[in-house]
Structures are given as structure tokens and as C-alpha cells.
């Protein structure tokens, strides 16, 4: 695992130019023996290079491992040297695939600086913006100011992707919370919540649902920039991300996601997704972007629908069960239906293709 520089793939490009020149000039002995197949091989290596932001996060790490299994070279973007050391520790502990060490590189770049992001993305064909942010104090969950930081980071990443010529596709991790917090006082509100559903910004502000607000605004600004700058974008909106020791390894997002949990539970909208399943969904959507994948995808594999399920989830997180299922509610619950059929259909096709390649 090395620290990537902007010129990391300049040698590749220079070689490609040189190889192309052989087709025009067969007199140069320095290029003898090189054919168009070499160009194709090098171009394939470039096609398999992607960047994952916040690669040291719970989802980021799972995504990196999934990409490595699929044969990609992965450039991991982190904020500081401390995160680089964390990645090294993860390699030693076995959390990151050691066998693919030569396919991993790390670059330090601030998501507040577009130029630094462009340098980090240079040479990559795709970018996965996992938008994982950690509370600096480690206790407050997710504040209003963190929501503002997340929105600005999303804006910068999208602009950097659009301005980096090598980047063809971008996958943004949003949240199911960007879909479900709608104004239920509207009489014509659809009971089905799917990829066409958007949360209400004013409602999120009123209820101080900062995590939902951050994800909602970050996704909206991403779509705005993608449209304005012709960036090929898809977004994935996952439920609460679970998996081994998820509340310990992903505490900020877990605590923040569950603000408003009683209302989500009562309305049938409290859903979870295993981190491995979510990582697979990211790769599946990315690989289908040049064919059928487009727009938004809701991702979950379980809906918390019974008190015993809520109690089990609360136990895994280490919070009182009534934080989820509650004793009483101050609103009249309306039961909604969650749908992730769009993603299920894509995943089933993609997994069949994966098996066909093995």
C-alpha cells in the first residue's frame, strides 16, 4: 500500500501515447515488439482503477474489499496521516485483504479542497463517495454543522469528478432518510416509499433531524452539479448500516440515523442493511452504469416490524428498547410501504453475470 501522487498514472499515459506512436512509426527500434494488445492491457488497468472516499470508514472498508475481490485497483482517499495508520493496522489485523496489497494505494486529500480532490481522482475511472463523517467529539452523534460540512463536501467531490477527465462515473452514498421524512399531513401523500420519494427539508429542520437533512441536501446538490456539469451519477440510499460490531465501528452514523426511530418504527419505515450487502450493491450499480443503472436506488434487507426485532436491534446498539419501539406516540401512525425493487432487479442480473464470469 503506497501513498498515491498526482503523477501516479502519468507513466501509464505516456506509455499509451508511445505505444500508439508505434502504429504510425515502425522505424523506431525502441518500440519494436509492442502491439495494440499492450495498449488494450494498459487501458484495462486504467479502467479498473477507482477511488473510494472515506475508505477507512465502516462502509468504506467493506467497499474496498468488495472492489478488490472484483479485480479493481483501489485508491483510498483519507483526510489525514492518522487514517493512513489506521489502514495499515487494518491490513495487519486482516480487515483489509492482504493478498491485494499491490492493488491498494492511499492519497491524503481534504474534501474541502477541489484541486486536491482532482489530484486524488486523476487517473481513476470511477469514484465512490461514501460520505462518511465522524463526530470529532465522539459523543454528539451528528450536528447541524456536520450536515453543512457534508453538503459542502458532496458539492466539492462532484465538481472534482466532473473536472477530472479520467472520471467517467460516480456513485454517491446517500441514505434512506433522504426518502422517508415526508410531510404526512398531505392528503395525497403516496403510501409507497421508493426511489422517487424525497424527504421534506423543512420537516427535517423542524424535527432537528440533522443526519437526514445532511444526506438529503448532499444528495440534492450532487444531482444539481451532475446535471449542470454532465457528470454520470447514481446514488444509493441505504437503511441503517449493520454488520459485525456496527454500533462500535460506526457510532456516529448509527446514533444519528436513529433520531426519530420511534416514528420510523411506527410507520414501518425503520429498515437496516448489512454492510457487505450494501458494498455489493455499490459495485453492482457501478458496473451497470454504462448499461442500465441510473438515478437513485433504495437499499435495505430488513424492515424492523415487530417489538422483538426492535428490542434485538436496541440490544446490539446498547440503547433502551423504548428508544425504538417506544411506549406511546404523540402522532397517529400511518403505515407506509418501503420498496427496493429497482435495486433487487439490478442486483439479480448483476449477480448472475458475476457467477457467469467465475
Short mmCIF file of N, CA and C in Angstrom, two decimals, residues 175-304:
data_model
loop_
_atom_site.label_atom_id
_atom_site.label_comp_id
_atom_site.label_asym_id
_atom_site.label_seq_id
_atom_site.Cartn_x
_atom_site.Cartn_y
_atom_site.Cartn_z
N UNK A 175 -28.78 8.19 1.83
CA UNK A 175 -29.41 7.48 2.94
C UNK A 175 -30.90 7.33 2.67
N UNK A 176 -31.47 6.26 3.21
CA UNK A 176 -32.91 6.09 3.15
C UNK A 176 -33.62 7.27 3.83
N UNK A 177 -32.94 7.90 4.76
CA UNK A 177 -33.51 9.05 5.45
C UNK A 177 -33.78 10.21 4.49
N UNK A 178 -33.11 10.21 3.36
CA UNK A 178 -33.35 11.25 2.36
C UNK A 178 -34.63 10.99 1.58
N UNK A 179 -35.30 9.88 1.90
CA UNK A 179 -36.51 9.48 1.17
C UNK A 179 -37.77 9.46 2.04
N UNK A 180 -37.62 9.18 3.34
CA UNK A 180 -38.79 8.80 4.15
C UNK A 180 -39.41 9.91 4.99
N UNK A 181 -38.66 11.00 5.26
CA UNK A 181 -39.20 12.05 6.13
C UNK A 181 -40.02 13.03 5.31
N UNK A 182 -41.27 12.62 5.03
CA UNK A 182 -42.18 13.42 4.23
C UNK A 182 -43.29 13.99 5.11
N UNK A 183 -43.93 15.02 4.64
CA UNK A 183 -45.00 15.68 5.39
C UNK A 183 -46.27 14.84 5.31
N UNK A 184 -46.55 14.09 6.35
CA UNK A 184 -47.70 13.17 6.34
C UNK A 184 -49.04 13.89 6.45
N UNK A 185 -49.01 15.21 6.66
CA UNK A 185 -50.27 15.96 6.70
C UNK A 185 -50.86 16.15 5.30
N UNK A 186 -50.04 15.89 4.28
CA UNK A 186 -50.52 15.98 2.91
C UNK A 186 -51.45 14.79 2.62
N UNK A 187 -52.65 15.08 2.19
CA UNK A 187 -53.65 14.03 1.99
C UNK A 187 -53.32 13.14 0.80
N UNK A 188 -52.57 13.66 -0.16
CA UNK A 188 -52.27 12.88 -1.36
C UNK A 188 -50.89 12.23 -1.28
N UNK A 189 -50.33 12.11 -0.09
CA UNK A 189 -49.00 11.53 0.07
C UNK A 189 -49.04 10.03 -0.25
N UNK A 190 -48.25 9.57 -1.21
CA UNK A 190 -48.24 8.14 -1.56
C UNK A 190 -47.80 7.28 -0.38
N UNK A 191 -48.45 6.14 -0.20
CA UNK A 191 -48.05 5.23 0.87
C UNK A 191 -46.77 4.46 0.51
N UNK A 192 -46.48 4.36 -0.77
CA UNK A 192 -45.28 3.66 -1.20
C UNK A 192 -44.08 4.61 -1.16
N UNK A 193 -43.02 4.17 -0.48
CA UNK A 193 -41.77 4.92 -0.44
C UNK A 193 -40.75 4.18 -1.30
N UNK A 194 -40.33 4.81 -2.39
CA UNK A 194 -39.36 4.17 -3.27
C UNK A 194 -38.32 5.18 -3.74
N UNK A 195 -37.62 4.86 -4.83
CA UNK A 195 -36.53 5.71 -5.29
C UNK A 195 -37.00 7.08 -5.79
N UNK A 196 -38.29 7.25 -5.99
CA UNK A 196 -38.81 8.55 -6.41
C UNK A 196 -39.20 9.44 -5.23
N UNK A 197 -39.10 8.91 -4.03
CA UNK A 197 -39.53 9.65 -2.83
C UNK A 197 -38.39 10.52 -2.29
N UNK A 198 -38.74 11.72 -1.86
CA UNK A 198 -37.77 12.64 -1.27
C UNK A 198 -38.28 13.15 0.08
N UNK A 199 -37.39 13.25 1.04
CA UNK A 199 -37.74 13.81 2.34
C UNK A 199 -38.02 15.30 2.19
N UNK A 200 -38.74 15.83 3.18
CA UNK A 200 -39.09 17.25 3.20
C UNK A 200 -38.06 18.00 4.03
N UNK A 201 -37.38 18.95 3.41
CA UNK A 201 -36.30 19.67 4.08
C UNK A 201 -36.80 20.45 5.29
N UNK A 202 -37.95 21.10 5.16
CA UNK A 202 -38.50 21.89 6.26
C UNK A 202 -38.86 20.99 7.45
N UNK A 203 -39.38 19.79 7.15
CA UNK A 203 -39.73 18.85 8.21
C UNK A 203 -38.49 18.38 8.95
N UNK A 204 -37.42 18.11 8.22
CA UNK A 204 -36.17 17.69 8.85
C UNK A 204 -35.63 18.79 9.76
N UNK A 205 -35.74 20.03 9.30
CA UNK A 205 -35.30 21.17 10.12
C UNK A 205 -36.15 21.27 11.38
N UNK A 206 -37.46 21.15 11.21
CA UNK A 206 -38.39 21.27 12.35
C UNK A 206 -38.11 20.21 13.41
N UNK A 207 -37.85 18.99 12.98
CA UNK A 207 -37.62 17.90 13.91
C UNK A 207 -36.14 17.77 14.31
N UNK A 208 -35.30 18.65 13.76
CA UNK A 208 -33.85 18.64 14.05
C UNK A 208 -33.22 17.29 13.70
N UNK A 209 -33.63 16.78 12.55
CA UNK A 209 -33.08 15.53 12.04
C UNK A 209 -31.87 15.87 11.17
N UNK A 210 -30.76 16.17 11.82
CA UNK A 210 -29.61 16.72 11.11
C UNK A 210 -28.98 15.71 10.16
N UNK A 211 -28.96 14.45 10.54
CA UNK A 211 -28.39 13.42 9.67
C UNK A 211 -29.22 13.29 8.39
N UNK A 212 -30.53 13.24 8.56
CA UNK A 212 -31.43 13.18 7.40
C UNK A 212 -31.27 14.42 6.53
N UNK A 213 -31.18 15.57 7.18
CA UNK A 213 -31.04 16.83 6.44
C UNK A 213 -29.73 16.86 5.66
N UNK A 214 -28.65 16.42 6.31
CA UNK A 214 -27.35 16.42 5.65
C UNK A 214 -27.34 15.52 4.43
N UNK A 215 -27.89 14.32 4.59
CA UNK A 215 -27.93 13.38 3.46
C UNK A 215 -28.83 13.89 2.34
N UNK A 216 -29.97 14.46 2.72
CA UNK A 216 -30.91 14.98 1.74
C UNK A 216 -30.28 16.10 0.92
N UNK A 217 -29.71 17.09 1.58
CA UNK A 217 -29.14 18.24 0.88
C UNK A 217 -27.88 17.85 0.11
N UNK A 218 -27.10 16.92 0.67
CA UNK A 218 -25.88 16.47 -0.02
C UNK A 218 -26.24 15.75 -1.32
N UNK A 219 -27.29 14.94 -1.28
CA UNK A 219 -27.70 14.24 -2.49
C UNK A 219 -28.28 15.22 -3.51
N UNK A 220 -29.07 16.16 -3.04
CA UNK A 220 -29.68 17.11 -3.97
C UNK A 220 -28.62 17.96 -4.67
N UNK A 221 -27.62 18.42 -3.92
CA UNK A 221 -26.58 19.24 -4.55
C UNK A 221 -25.76 18.40 -5.52
N UNK A 222 -25.59 17.10 -5.20
CA UNK A 222 -24.86 16.21 -6.11
C UNK A 222 -25.60 16.09 -7.44
N UNK A 223 -26.92 15.90 -7.38
CA UNK A 223 -27.70 15.77 -8.61
C UNK A 223 -27.70 17.08 -9.39
N UNK A 224 -27.73 18.20 -8.69
CA UNK A 224 -27.72 19.51 -9.36
C UNK A 224 -26.42 19.69 -10.15
N UNK A 225 -25.30 19.38 -9.52
CA UNK A 225 -24.00 19.55 -10.18
C UNK A 225 -23.84 18.53 -11.30
N UNK A 226 -24.29 17.31 -11.06
CA UNK A 226 -24.19 16.27 -12.10
C UNK A 226 -24.92 16.71 -13.36
N UNK A 227 -26.09 17.32 -13.18
CA UNK A 227 -26.87 17.78 -14.33
C UNK A 227 -26.19 18.96 -15.02
N UNK A 228 -25.70 19.90 -14.22
CA UNK A 228 -25.08 21.10 -14.78
C UNK A 228 -23.76 20.80 -15.48
N UNK A 229 -23.00 19.83 -14.96
CA UNK A 229 -21.65 19.57 -15.46
C UNK A 229 -21.54 18.25 -16.22
N UNK A 230 -22.69 17.65 -16.52
CA UNK A 230 -22.74 16.41 -17.32
C UNK A 230 -21.92 15.28 -16.69
N UNK A 231 -22.07 15.12 -15.40
CA UNK A 231 -21.41 14.03 -14.68
C UNK A 231 -22.36 12.85 -14.59
N UNK A 232 -21.88 11.66 -14.91
CA UNK A 232 -22.71 10.46 -14.82
C UNK A 232 -22.74 9.99 -13.35
N UNK A 233 -23.90 10.09 -12.74
CA UNK A 233 -24.04 9.85 -11.30
C UNK A 233 -25.17 8.88 -11.01
N UNK A 234 -24.96 8.03 -10.01
CA UNK A 234 -26.04 7.27 -9.39
C UNK A 234 -25.91 7.44 -7.89
N UNK A 235 -27.03 7.31 -7.18
CA UNK A 235 -26.99 7.41 -5.72
C UNK A 235 -27.64 6.18 -5.10
N UNK A 236 -27.11 5.77 -3.96
CA UNK A 236 -27.66 4.63 -3.22
C UNK A 236 -28.11 5.14 -1.86
N UNK A 237 -29.36 4.80 -1.50
CA UNK A 237 -29.97 5.29 -0.27
C UNK A 237 -30.19 4.12 0.69
N UNK A 238 -29.20 3.81 1.53
CA UNK A 238 -29.31 2.64 2.40
C UNK A 238 -30.04 2.92 3.70
N UNK A 239 -30.61 1.85 4.26
CA UNK A 239 -31.16 1.92 5.60
C UNK A 239 -30.02 1.98 6.61
N UNK A 240 -30.33 1.80 7.88
CA UNK A 240 -29.30 1.78 8.92
C UNK A 240 -28.29 0.69 8.61
N UNK A 241 -27.02 1.05 8.53
CA UNK A 241 -25.98 0.09 8.14
C UNK A 241 -25.60 -0.76 9.35
N UNK A 242 -25.75 -2.08 9.19
CA UNK A 242 -25.44 -3.01 10.27
C UNK A 242 -24.33 -3.96 9.82
N UNK A 243 -23.96 -4.86 10.71
CA UNK A 243 -22.88 -5.79 10.43
C UNK A 243 -22.10 -6.04 11.71
N UNK A 244 -21.00 -6.78 11.65
CA UNK A 244 -20.23 -7.09 12.85
C UNK A 244 -19.80 -5.83 13.61
N UNK A 245 -20.22 -5.73 14.87
CA UNK A 245 -19.84 -4.62 15.75
C UNK A 245 -20.16 -3.26 15.13
N UNK A 246 -21.28 -3.16 14.42
CA UNK A 246 -21.56 -1.94 13.68
C UNK A 246 -21.70 -0.72 14.57
N UNK A 247 -22.31 -0.88 15.75
CA UNK A 247 -22.51 0.29 16.60
C UNK A 247 -21.20 0.80 17.18
N UNK A 248 -20.22 -0.09 17.33
CA UNK A 248 -18.90 0.30 17.82
C UNK A 248 -18.05 0.88 16.70
N UNK A 249 -18.14 0.29 15.51
CA UNK A 249 -17.30 0.70 14.39
C UNK A 249 -17.90 1.86 13.60
N UNK A 250 -19.19 2.11 13.78
CA UNK A 250 -19.85 3.18 13.03
C UNK A 250 -20.80 3.95 13.95
N UNK A 251 -20.28 4.45 15.08
CA UNK A 251 -21.16 5.02 16.10
C UNK A 251 -21.86 6.31 15.69
N UNK A 252 -21.15 7.20 15.02
CA UNK A 252 -21.74 8.49 14.66
C UNK A 252 -22.98 8.32 13.80
N UNK A 253 -22.85 7.56 12.72
CA UNK A 253 -23.97 7.38 11.80
C UNK A 253 -25.10 6.57 12.45
N UNK A 254 -24.74 5.58 13.29
CA UNK A 254 -25.75 4.74 13.93
C UNK A 254 -26.62 5.57 14.87
N UNK A 255 -25.98 6.36 15.72
CA UNK A 255 -26.71 7.19 16.68
C UNK A 255 -27.57 8.21 15.93
N UNK A 256 -26.96 8.85 14.93
CA UNK A 256 -27.66 9.90 14.20
C UNK A 256 -28.84 9.34 13.41
N UNK A 257 -28.66 8.16 12.81
CA UNK A 257 -29.73 7.57 12.00
C UNK A 257 -30.98 7.33 12.85
N UNK A 258 -30.80 6.95 14.09
CA UNK A 258 -31.92 6.53 14.93
C UNK A 258 -32.66 7.68 15.61
N UNK A 259 -32.27 8.91 15.30
CA UNK A 259 -33.06 10.02 15.81
C UNK A 259 -34.39 10.03 15.05
N UNK A 260 -35.47 9.91 15.79
CA UNK A 260 -36.78 9.75 15.15
C UNK A 260 -37.13 8.30 14.93
N UNK A 261 -36.41 7.39 15.60
CA UNK A 261 -36.61 5.95 15.38
C UNK A 261 -38.02 5.50 15.74
N UNK A 262 -38.60 6.05 16.80
CA UNK A 262 -39.95 5.64 17.20
C UNK A 262 -40.96 5.89 16.08
N UNK A 263 -40.85 7.05 15.45
CA UNK A 263 -41.78 7.38 14.37
C UNK A 263 -41.52 6.50 13.15
N UNK A 264 -40.25 6.27 12.84
CA UNK A 264 -39.93 5.39 11.70
C UNK A 264 -40.48 3.99 11.95
N UNK A 265 -40.29 3.49 13.17
CA UNK A 265 -40.75 2.14 13.52
C UNK A 265 -42.27 2.04 13.41
N UNK A 266 -42.97 3.03 13.96
CA UNK A 266 -44.44 3.02 13.95
C UNK A 266 -45.01 3.07 12.53
N UNK A 267 -44.28 3.72 11.62
CA UNK A 267 -44.77 3.86 10.24
C UNK A 267 -44.24 2.77 9.30
N UNK A 268 -43.49 1.81 9.85
CA UNK A 268 -42.97 0.73 9.01
C UNK A 268 -41.82 1.15 8.12
N UNK A 269 -41.08 2.18 8.55
CA UNK A 269 -40.01 2.74 7.73
C UNK A 269 -38.61 2.58 8.34
N UNK A 270 -38.51 1.82 9.42
CA UNK A 270 -37.20 1.59 10.04
C UNK A 270 -36.59 0.34 9.40
N UNK A 271 -35.61 0.55 8.54
CA UNK A 271 -35.00 -0.54 7.78
C UNK A 271 -33.50 -0.57 8.00
N UNK A 272 -32.92 -1.75 7.86
CA UNK A 272 -31.47 -1.92 8.02
C UNK A 272 -30.91 -2.64 6.80
N UNK A 273 -29.59 -2.56 6.65
CA UNK A 273 -28.92 -3.28 5.57
C UNK A 273 -27.53 -3.70 6.07
N UNK A 274 -27.17 -4.95 5.79
CA UNK A 274 -25.85 -5.43 6.16
C UNK A 274 -24.80 -4.75 5.31
N UNK A 275 -23.68 -4.39 5.92
CA UNK A 275 -22.65 -3.61 5.24
C UNK A 275 -22.07 -4.34 4.02
N UNK A 276 -21.99 -5.67 4.08
CA UNK A 276 -21.47 -6.43 2.94
C UNK A 276 -22.45 -6.37 1.78
N UNK A 277 -23.72 -6.53 2.09
CA UNK A 277 -24.78 -6.42 1.07
C UNK A 277 -24.74 -5.03 0.43
N UNK A 278 -24.54 -4.01 1.24
CA UNK A 278 -24.51 -2.65 0.74
C UNK A 278 -23.30 -2.42 -0.17
N UNK A 279 -22.16 -2.96 0.24
CA UNK A 279 -20.96 -2.84 -0.60
C UNK A 279 -21.17 -3.52 -1.94
N UNK A 280 -21.78 -4.69 -1.93
CA UNK A 280 -22.08 -5.40 -3.18
C UNK A 280 -23.01 -4.57 -4.06
N UNK A 281 -23.97 -3.91 -3.44
CA UNK A 281 -24.90 -3.07 -4.20
C UNK A 281 -24.17 -1.92 -4.88
N UNK A 282 -23.21 -1.32 -4.19
CA UNK A 282 -22.44 -0.23 -4.77
C UNK A 282 -21.70 -0.70 -6.02
N UNK A 283 -21.04 -1.84 -5.92
CA UNK A 283 -20.27 -2.36 -7.05
C UNK A 283 -21.20 -2.74 -8.19
N UNK A 284 -22.34 -3.37 -7.86
CA UNK A 284 -23.29 -3.78 -8.89
C UNK A 284 -23.83 -2.58 -9.66
N UNK A 285 -24.18 -1.53 -8.94
CA UNK A 285 -24.69 -0.32 -9.59
C UNK A 285 -23.61 0.32 -10.45
N UNK A 286 -22.40 0.40 -9.91
CA UNK A 286 -21.29 1.00 -10.67
C UNK A 286 -21.04 0.25 -11.97
N UNK A 287 -21.04 -1.07 -11.90
CA UNK A 287 -20.74 -1.87 -13.09
C UNK A 287 -21.86 -1.83 -14.12
N UNK A 288 -23.05 -1.45 -13.68
CA UNK A 288 -24.18 -1.38 -14.62
C UNK A 288 -24.43 0.04 -15.13
N UNK A 289 -23.62 0.99 -14.71
CA UNK A 289 -23.87 2.39 -15.08
C UNK A 289 -23.71 2.65 -16.57
N UNK A 290 -22.89 1.87 -17.23
CA UNK A 290 -22.73 2.05 -18.68
C UNK A 290 -23.78 1.31 -19.48
N UNK A 291 -24.69 0.63 -18.77
CA UNK A 291 -25.73 -0.15 -19.45
C UNK A 291 -27.11 0.30 -18.97
N UNK A 292 -27.51 -0.18 -17.79
CA UNK A 292 -28.89 0.04 -17.36
C UNK A 292 -29.04 0.88 -16.09
N UNK A 293 -28.01 1.00 -15.29
CA UNK A 293 -28.14 1.68 -13.99
C UNK A 293 -28.29 3.19 -14.18
N UNK A 294 -29.20 3.79 -13.42
CA UNK A 294 -29.41 5.22 -13.49
C UNK A 294 -30.15 5.67 -12.24
N UNK A 295 -30.05 6.94 -11.90
CA UNK A 295 -30.86 7.52 -10.85
C UNK A 295 -30.52 7.04 -9.44
N UNK A 296 -31.58 6.87 -8.64
CA UNK A 296 -31.44 6.54 -7.22
C UNK A 296 -31.82 5.08 -6.99
N UNK A 297 -31.22 4.50 -5.91
CA UNK A 297 -31.52 3.12 -5.53
C UNK A 297 -31.67 3.06 -4.01
N UNK A 298 -32.83 2.58 -3.57
CA UNK A 298 -33.04 2.32 -2.15
C UNK A 298 -32.46 0.94 -1.82
N UNK A 299 -31.74 0.85 -0.71
CA UNK A 299 -31.08 -0.41 -0.35
C UNK A 299 -31.35 -0.78 1.11
N UNK A 300 -32.04 -1.91 1.32
CA UNK A 300 -32.23 -2.45 2.67
C UNK A 300 -32.47 -3.95 2.53
N UNK A 301 -32.23 -4.69 3.59
CA UNK A 301 -32.51 -6.12 3.55
C UNK A 301 -33.40 -6.58 4.71
N UNK A 302 -33.79 -5.62 5.57
CA UNK A 302 -34.68 -5.99 6.68
C UNK A 302 -35.46 -4.76 7.13
N UNK A 303 -36.74 -4.95 7.41
CA UNK A 303 -37.56 -3.90 8.00
C UNK A 303 -37.88 -4.31 9.42
N UNK A 304 -37.60 -3.44 10.36
CA UNK A 304 -37.89 -3.72 11.78
C UNK A 304 -39.38 -3.50 12.00
#
